[in-house]
Protein backbone atom coordinates (compact mmCIF):
# COMPACT_ATOMS: atom_id res chain seq x y z
CA UNK A 1 0.00 0.00 0.00
CA UNK A 2 1.48 3.37 -0.98
CA UNK A 3 1.78 6.37 1.32
CA UNK A 4 -1.29 8.03 -0.21
CA UNK A 5 -3.38 4.91 0.38
CA UNK A 6 -2.12 4.51 3.96
CA UNK A 7 -3.08 8.11 4.71
CA UNK A 8 -6.53 7.63 3.23
CA UNK A 9 -6.97 4.44 5.25
CA UNK A 10 -6.08 6.30 8.46
CA UNK A 11 -8.57 9.07 7.66
CA UNK A 12 -11.26 6.52 6.80
CA UNK A 13 -10.61 4.60 10.02
CA UNK A 14 -10.75 7.79 12.11
CA UNK A 15 -13.98 8.83 10.43
CA UNK A 16 -15.61 5.44 10.89
CA UNK A 17 -14.56 5.27 14.55
CA UNK A 18 -16.19 8.62 15.27
CA UNK A 19 -12.90 10.45 15.74
CA UNK A 20 -12.60 13.86 14.20
CA UNK A 21 -9.82 14.62 11.78
CA UNK A 22 -8.01 17.88 12.57
CA UNK A 23 -9.98 20.71 11.01
CA UNK A 24 -7.01 22.99 10.54
CA UNK A 25 -8.34 25.60 12.99
CA UNK A 26 -5.39 27.63 14.29
CA UNK A 27 -5.98 29.44 17.60
CA UNK A 28 -2.59 30.85 18.56
CA UNK A 29 1.11 30.82 17.80
CA UNK A 30 2.00 31.94 21.33
CA UNK A 31 4.25 29.59 23.32
CA UNK A 32 2.51 27.28 25.82
CA UNK A 33 4.10 29.23 28.67
CA UNK A 34 1.61 32.02 27.85
CA UNK A 35 -1.44 29.75 27.81
CA UNK A 36 -4.05 29.65 30.56
CA UNK A 37 -3.84 26.71 32.96
CA UNK A 38 -6.01 23.89 31.55
CA UNK A 39 -7.57 22.93 34.89
CA UNK A 40 -8.44 26.53 35.79
CA UNK A 41 -9.80 27.16 32.30
CA UNK A 42 -12.08 24.12 32.50
CA UNK A 43 -13.26 25.18 35.97
CA UNK A 44 -14.16 28.61 34.60
CA UNK A 45 -16.12 27.04 31.71
CA UNK A 46 -18.03 24.84 34.17
CA UNK A 47 -18.86 27.87 36.33
CA UNK A 48 -20.15 29.55 33.15
CA UNK A 49 -22.62 26.68 32.72
CA UNK A 50 -20.78 24.36 30.33
CA UNK A 51 -20.71 20.61 30.77
CA UNK A 52 -17.44 19.23 29.38
CA UNK A 53 -17.58 15.70 27.98
CA UNK A 54 -14.18 15.93 26.32
CA UNK A 55 -11.37 18.49 26.52
CA UNK A 56 -8.44 18.35 24.09
CA UNK A 57 -5.53 20.45 22.96
CA UNK A 58 -5.58 20.44 19.15
CA UNK A 59 -2.72 20.45 16.67
CA UNK A 60 -3.74 24.05 15.90
CA UNK A 61 -2.96 25.15 19.47
CA UNK A 62 -6.58 25.37 20.61
CA UNK A 63 -8.37 24.25 23.73
CA UNK A 64 -11.33 22.35 22.31
CA UNK A 65 -14.36 21.11 24.19
CA UNK A 66 -17.18 18.78 23.31
CA UNK A 67 -20.11 19.08 25.67
CA UNK A 68 -23.23 21.06 26.49
CA UNK A 69 -23.78 24.78 26.93
CA UNK A 70 -25.88 26.43 29.64
CA UNK A 71 -29.00 25.89 27.49
CA UNK A 72 -28.24 22.16 27.29
CA UNK A 73 -27.33 22.29 23.58
CA UNK A 74 -24.47 20.12 22.28
CA UNK A 75 -21.43 22.23 21.49
CA UNK A 76 -17.99 21.89 19.96
CA UNK A 77 -15.93 24.98 20.73
CA UNK A 78 -12.35 25.96 19.93
CA UNK A 79 -10.84 28.48 22.36
CA UNK A 80 -7.68 30.55 22.17
CA UNK A 81 -5.71 29.18 25.14
CA UNK A 82 -3.99 32.53 25.76
CA UNK A 83 -7.09 34.64 26.43
CA UNK A 84 -9.97 32.15 26.41
CA UNK A 85 -11.72 33.78 23.45
CA UNK A 86 -13.87 31.60 21.19
CA UNK A 87 -12.21 31.03 17.80
CA UNK A 88 -14.80 28.62 16.36
CA UNK A 89 -18.07 27.29 17.70
CA UNK A 90 -20.66 24.80 16.55
CA UNK A 91 -23.85 23.90 18.39
CA UNK A 92 -26.17 21.04 17.59
Coordinates of N, CA, C and O in Angstrom, one line a residue:
X1 N 0.9 -1.2 0.0 CA 0.0 0.0 0.0 C 0.9 1.2 0.0 O 1.8 1.3 0.8
X2 N 0.7 2.2 -0.9 CA 1.5 3.4 -1.0 C 1.2 4.3 0.1 O 0.2 4.2 0.8
X3 N 2.0 5.4 0.3 CA 1.8 6.4 1.3 C 0.4 7.0 1.2 O -0.3 7.2 2.2
X4 N 0.0 7.4 0.0 CA -1.3 8.0 -0.2 C -2.4 7.1 0.3 O -3.3 7.6 1.0
X5 N -2.3 5.8 0.0 CA -3.4 4.9 0.4 C -3.4 4.7 1.9 O -4.4 4.6 2.5
X6 N -2.2 4.7 2.5 CA -2.1 4.5 4.0 C -2.8 5.7 4.6 O -3.6 5.6 5.5
X7 N -2.5 6.9 4.1 CA -3.1 8.1 4.7 C -4.6 8.1 4.6 O -5.3 8.4 5.5
X8 N -5.1 7.7 3.4 CA -6.5 7.6 3.2 C -7.2 6.6 4.1 O -8.2 6.8 4.7
X9 N -6.5 5.5 4.4 CA -7.0 4.4 5.3 C -7.1 5.0 6.7 O -8.0 4.7 7.4
X10 N -6.1 5.7 7.1 CA -6.1 6.3 8.5 C -7.2 7.3 8.6 O -8.0 7.2 9.6
X11 N -7.5 8.1 7.6 CA -8.6 9.1 7.7 C -9.9 8.3 7.7 O -10.8 8.6 8.5
X12 N -10.0 7.3 6.8 CA -11.3 6.5 6.8 C -11.5 5.8 8.1 O -12.6 5.8 8.6
X13 N -10.5 5.3 8.7 CA -10.6 4.6 10.0 C -11.0 5.6 11.1 O -11.9 5.3 11.9
X14 N -10.4 6.8 11.1 CA -10.7 7.8 12.1 C -12.2 8.2 11.9 O -12.9 8.4 12.9
X15 N -12.6 8.4 10.7 CA -14.0 8.8 10.4 C -15.0 7.8 10.9 O -16.0 8.1 11.5
X16 N -14.7 6.5 10.5 CA -15.6 5.4 10.9 C -15.7 5.2 12.4 O -16.7 4.8 12.9
X17 N -14.6 5.5 13.1 CA -14.6 5.3 14.5 C -15.2 6.4 15.3 O -15.3 6.4 16.5
X18 N -15.6 7.5 14.6 CA -16.2 8.6 15.3 C -15.2 9.7 15.7 O -15.5 10.7 16.3
X19 N -13.9 9.5 15.4 CA -12.9 10.4 15.7 C -13.0 11.6 14.7 O -13.3 11.3 13.6
X20 N -12.6 12.8 15.2 CA -12.6 13.9 14.2 C -11.2 14.0 13.7 O -10.2 13.8 14.4
X21 N -11.1 14.4 12.4 CA -9.8 14.6 11.8 C -9.6 16.1 12.0 O -10.5 16.9 11.8
X22 N -8.4 16.5 12.3 CA -8.0 17.9 12.6 C -8.6 18.8 11.5 O -8.4 18.6 10.3
X23 N -9.3 19.8 11.9 CA -10.0 20.7 11.0 C -9.1 21.8 10.4 O -9.5 22.5 9.5
X24 N -7.9 22.0 11.0 CA -7.0 23.0 10.5 C -7.2 24.3 11.3 O -6.6 25.3 10.9
X25 N -8.1 24.4 12.2 CA -8.3 25.6 13.0 C -7.1 25.9 13.8 O -6.6 25.1 14.6
X26 N -6.6 27.1 13.6 CA -5.4 27.6 14.3 C -5.9 28.7 15.3 O -6.5 29.7 14.9
X27 N -5.5 28.5 16.6 CA -6.0 29.4 17.6 C -4.9 30.4 18.1 O -5.2 31.6 18.4
X28 N -3.7 30.0 18.1 CA -2.6 30.8 18.6 C -1.2 30.3 18.1 O -1.1 29.1 17.8
X29 N -0.3 31.2 18.0 CA 1.1 30.8 17.8 C 1.9 31.1 19.0 O 3.2 30.9 19.0
X30 N 1.3 31.6 20.1 CA 2.0 31.9 21.3 C 2.5 30.7 22.0 O 1.9 29.6 21.9
X31 N 3.7 30.8 22.7 CA 4.2 29.6 23.3 C 3.3 29.1 24.5 O 2.6 29.9 25.1
X32 N 3.4 27.8 24.8 CA 2.5 27.3 25.8 C 2.7 28.0 27.2 O 1.8 28.0 28.0
X33 N 3.9 28.5 27.4 CA 4.1 29.2 28.7 C 3.2 30.4 28.9 O 3.0 30.9 30.0
X34 N 2.6 30.9 27.8 CA 1.6 32.0 27.8 C 0.2 31.6 27.9 O -0.7 32.4 28.0
X35 N -0.1 30.3 27.8 CA -1.4 29.7 27.8 C -2.0 29.7 29.2 O -1.3 29.6 30.2
X36 N -3.3 29.8 29.3 CA -4.1 29.7 30.6 C -3.9 28.2 31.1 O -3.8 27.3 30.3
X37 N -3.9 28.0 32.4 CA -3.8 26.7 33.0 C -5.1 25.9 32.5 O -6.2 26.4 32.7
X38 N -4.9 24.7 32.1 CA -6.0 23.9 31.6 C -7.1 23.6 32.6 O -8.3 23.7 32.4
X39 N -6.6 23.3 33.8 CA -7.6 22.9 34.9 C -8.4 24.2 35.3 O -9.6 24.1 35.4
X40 N -7.7 25.3 35.4 CA -8.4 26.5 35.8 C -9.4 27.0 34.7 O -10.5 27.4 34.9
X41 N -9.0 26.8 33.4 CA -9.8 27.2 32.3 C -11.1 26.3 32.3 O -12.2 26.8 32.1
X42 N -10.9 25.0 32.5 CA -12.1 24.1 32.5 C -13.0 24.5 33.7 O -14.2 24.4 33.5
X43 N -12.4 24.8 34.8 CA -13.3 25.2 36.0 C -14.1 26.4 35.7 O -15.2 26.5 36.0
X44 N -13.5 27.4 35.0 CA -14.2 28.6 34.6 C -15.3 28.3 33.6 O -16.4 28.8 33.8
X45 N -15.1 27.4 32.7 CA -16.1 27.0 31.7 C -17.3 26.4 32.5 O -18.5 26.7 32.2
X46 N -17.0 25.5 33.4 CA -18.0 24.8 34.2 C -18.8 25.9 35.0 O -20.0 25.8 35.1
X47 N -18.1 26.8 35.6 CA -18.9 27.9 36.3 C -19.7 28.8 35.4 O -20.7 29.4 35.9
X48 N -19.4 28.8 34.1 CA -20.2 29.6 33.1 C -21.3 28.7 32.6 O -22.1 29.2 31.7
X49 N -21.5 27.5 33.1 CA -22.6 26.7 32.7 C -22.4 25.6 31.7 O -23.3 24.9 31.3
X50 N -21.1 25.4 31.3 CA -20.8 24.4 30.3 C -20.6 23.0 31.0 O -20.1 23.0 32.2
X51 N -21.0 22.0 30.4 CA -20.7 20.6 30.8 C -19.7 20.1 29.8 O -19.9 20.2 28.6
X52 N -18.5 19.7 30.3 CA -17.4 19.2 29.4 C -17.4 17.7 29.3 O -17.1 17.1 30.4
X53 N -17.7 17.2 28.2 CA -17.6 15.7 28.0 C -16.2 15.3 27.5 O -15.7 14.2 27.9
X54 N -15.5 16.2 26.8 CA -14.2 15.9 26.3 C -13.5 17.3 26.2 O -14.0 18.2 25.7
X55 N -12.2 17.3 26.6 CA -11.4 18.5 26.5 C -10.1 18.0 25.9 O -9.4 17.1 26.3
X56 N -9.7 18.7 24.8 CA -8.4 18.3 24.1 C -7.7 19.6 23.7 O -8.2 20.7 23.6
X57 N -6.4 19.4 23.5 CA -5.5 20.4 23.0 C -5.3 20.0 21.5 O -4.8 18.9 21.3
X58 N -5.7 20.8 20.6 CA -5.6 20.4 19.2 C -4.2 20.7 18.6 O -3.4 21.4 19.2
X59 N -4.0 20.2 17.4 CA -2.7 20.5 16.7 C -2.6 21.9 16.3 O -1.5 22.4 16.1
X60 N -3.7 22.6 16.2 CA -3.7 24.1 15.9 C -3.6 25.0 17.1 O -4.0 26.1 17.1
X61 N -3.2 24.4 18.2 CA -3.0 25.1 19.5 C -4.2 25.8 20.0 O -4.3 26.9 20.3
X62 N -5.3 25.0 20.1 CA -6.6 25.4 20.6 C -6.9 24.5 21.8 O -6.5 23.4 21.9
X63 N -7.7 25.1 22.7 CA -8.4 24.3 23.7 C -9.7 24.0 23.1 O -10.4 24.9 22.7
X64 N -10.1 22.7 22.9 CA -11.3 22.4 22.3 C -12.2 21.5 23.3 O -11.7 20.7 24.0
X65 N -13.5 21.9 23.4 CA -14.4 21.1 24.2 C -15.5 20.5 23.4 O -15.9 21.1 22.4
X66 N -15.9 19.4 23.8 CA -17.2 18.8 23.3 C -18.0 18.7 24.6 O -17.6 18.2 25.6
X67 N -19.3 19.2 24.5 CA -20.1 19.1 25.7 C -21.4 19.8 25.4 O -22.0 19.8 24.3
X68 N -21.9 20.4 26.5 CA -23.2 21.1 26.5 C -23.0 22.5 27.0 O -22.2 22.7 27.9
X69 N -23.8 23.4 26.4 CA -23.8 24.8 26.9 C -24.8 25.0 28.0 O -25.5 24.0 28.5
X70 N -25.0 26.2 28.5 CA -25.9 26.4 29.6 C -27.3 26.2 29.3 O -28.2 26.1 30.1
X71 N -27.6 26.2 28.0 CA -29.0 25.9 27.5 C -29.2 24.4 27.1 O -30.2 24.1 26.5
X72 N -28.2 23.6 27.5 CA -28.2 22.2 27.3 C -28.2 21.8 25.8 O -28.8 20.7 25.4
X73 N -27.5 22.6 25.0 CA -27.3 22.3 23.6 C -25.9 21.7 23.4 O -25.0 22.2 24.1
X74 N -25.8 20.7 22.6 CA -24.5 20.1 22.3 C -23.6 21.2 21.6 O -24.0 21.9 20.7
X75 N -22.4 21.3 22.1 CA -21.4 22.2 21.5 C -20.1 21.6 21.2 O -19.7 20.6 21.9
X76 N -19.4 22.2 20.2 CA -18.0 21.9 20.0 C -17.4 23.3 19.8 O -17.8 24.0 18.9
X77 N -16.5 23.6 20.7 CA -15.9 25.0 20.7 C -14.4 24.9 20.8 O -13.8 24.2 21.6
X78 N -13.8 25.8 19.9 CA -12.3 26.0 19.9 C -12.1 27.3 20.6 O -12.6 28.3 20.2
X79 N -11.2 27.3 21.6 CA -10.8 28.5 22.4 C -9.4 28.8 22.2 O -8.5 27.9 22.1
X80 N -9.1 30.1 22.1 CA -7.7 30.6 22.2 C -7.2 30.3 23.6 O -7.8 30.9 24.5
X81 N -6.2 29.5 23.8 CA -5.7 29.2 25.1 C -5.0 30.3 25.9 O -4.7 30.2 27.0
X82 N -4.7 31.4 25.1 CA -4.0 32.5 25.8 C -5.0 33.4 26.5 O -4.8 33.8 27.6
X83 N -6.1 33.7 25.8 CA -7.1 34.6 26.4 C -8.5 34.1 26.6 O -9.4 34.7 27.1
X84 N -8.7 32.8 26.2 CA -10.0 32.1 26.4 C -11.1 32.5 25.4 O -12.2 32.1 25.5
X85 N -10.7 33.3 24.4 CA -11.7 33.8 23.4 C -12.1 32.6 22.5 O -11.3 31.7 22.3
X86 N -13.4 32.6 22.1 CA -13.9 31.6 21.2 C -13.4 31.9 19.8 O -13.6 33.0 19.2
X87 N -12.7 30.9 19.2 CA -12.2 31.0 17.8 C -13.2 30.4 16.8 O -13.4 31.0 15.7
X88 N -13.8 29.3 17.2 CA -14.8 28.6 16.4 C -15.8 27.9 17.3 O -15.4 27.3 18.3
X89 N -17.0 27.9 16.9 CA -18.1 27.3 17.7 C -19.1 26.7 16.8 O -19.6 27.3 15.8
X90 N -19.5 25.5 17.2 CA -20.7 24.8 16.5 C -21.6 24.3 17.6 O -21.1 23.7 18.6
X91 N -22.9 24.5 17.5 CA -23.8 23.9 18.4 C -24.8 23.0 17.6 O -25.1 23.3 16.4
X92 N -25.3 22.0 18.3 CA -26.2 21.0 17.6 C -27.5 20.9 18.3 O -27.6 21.0 19.5

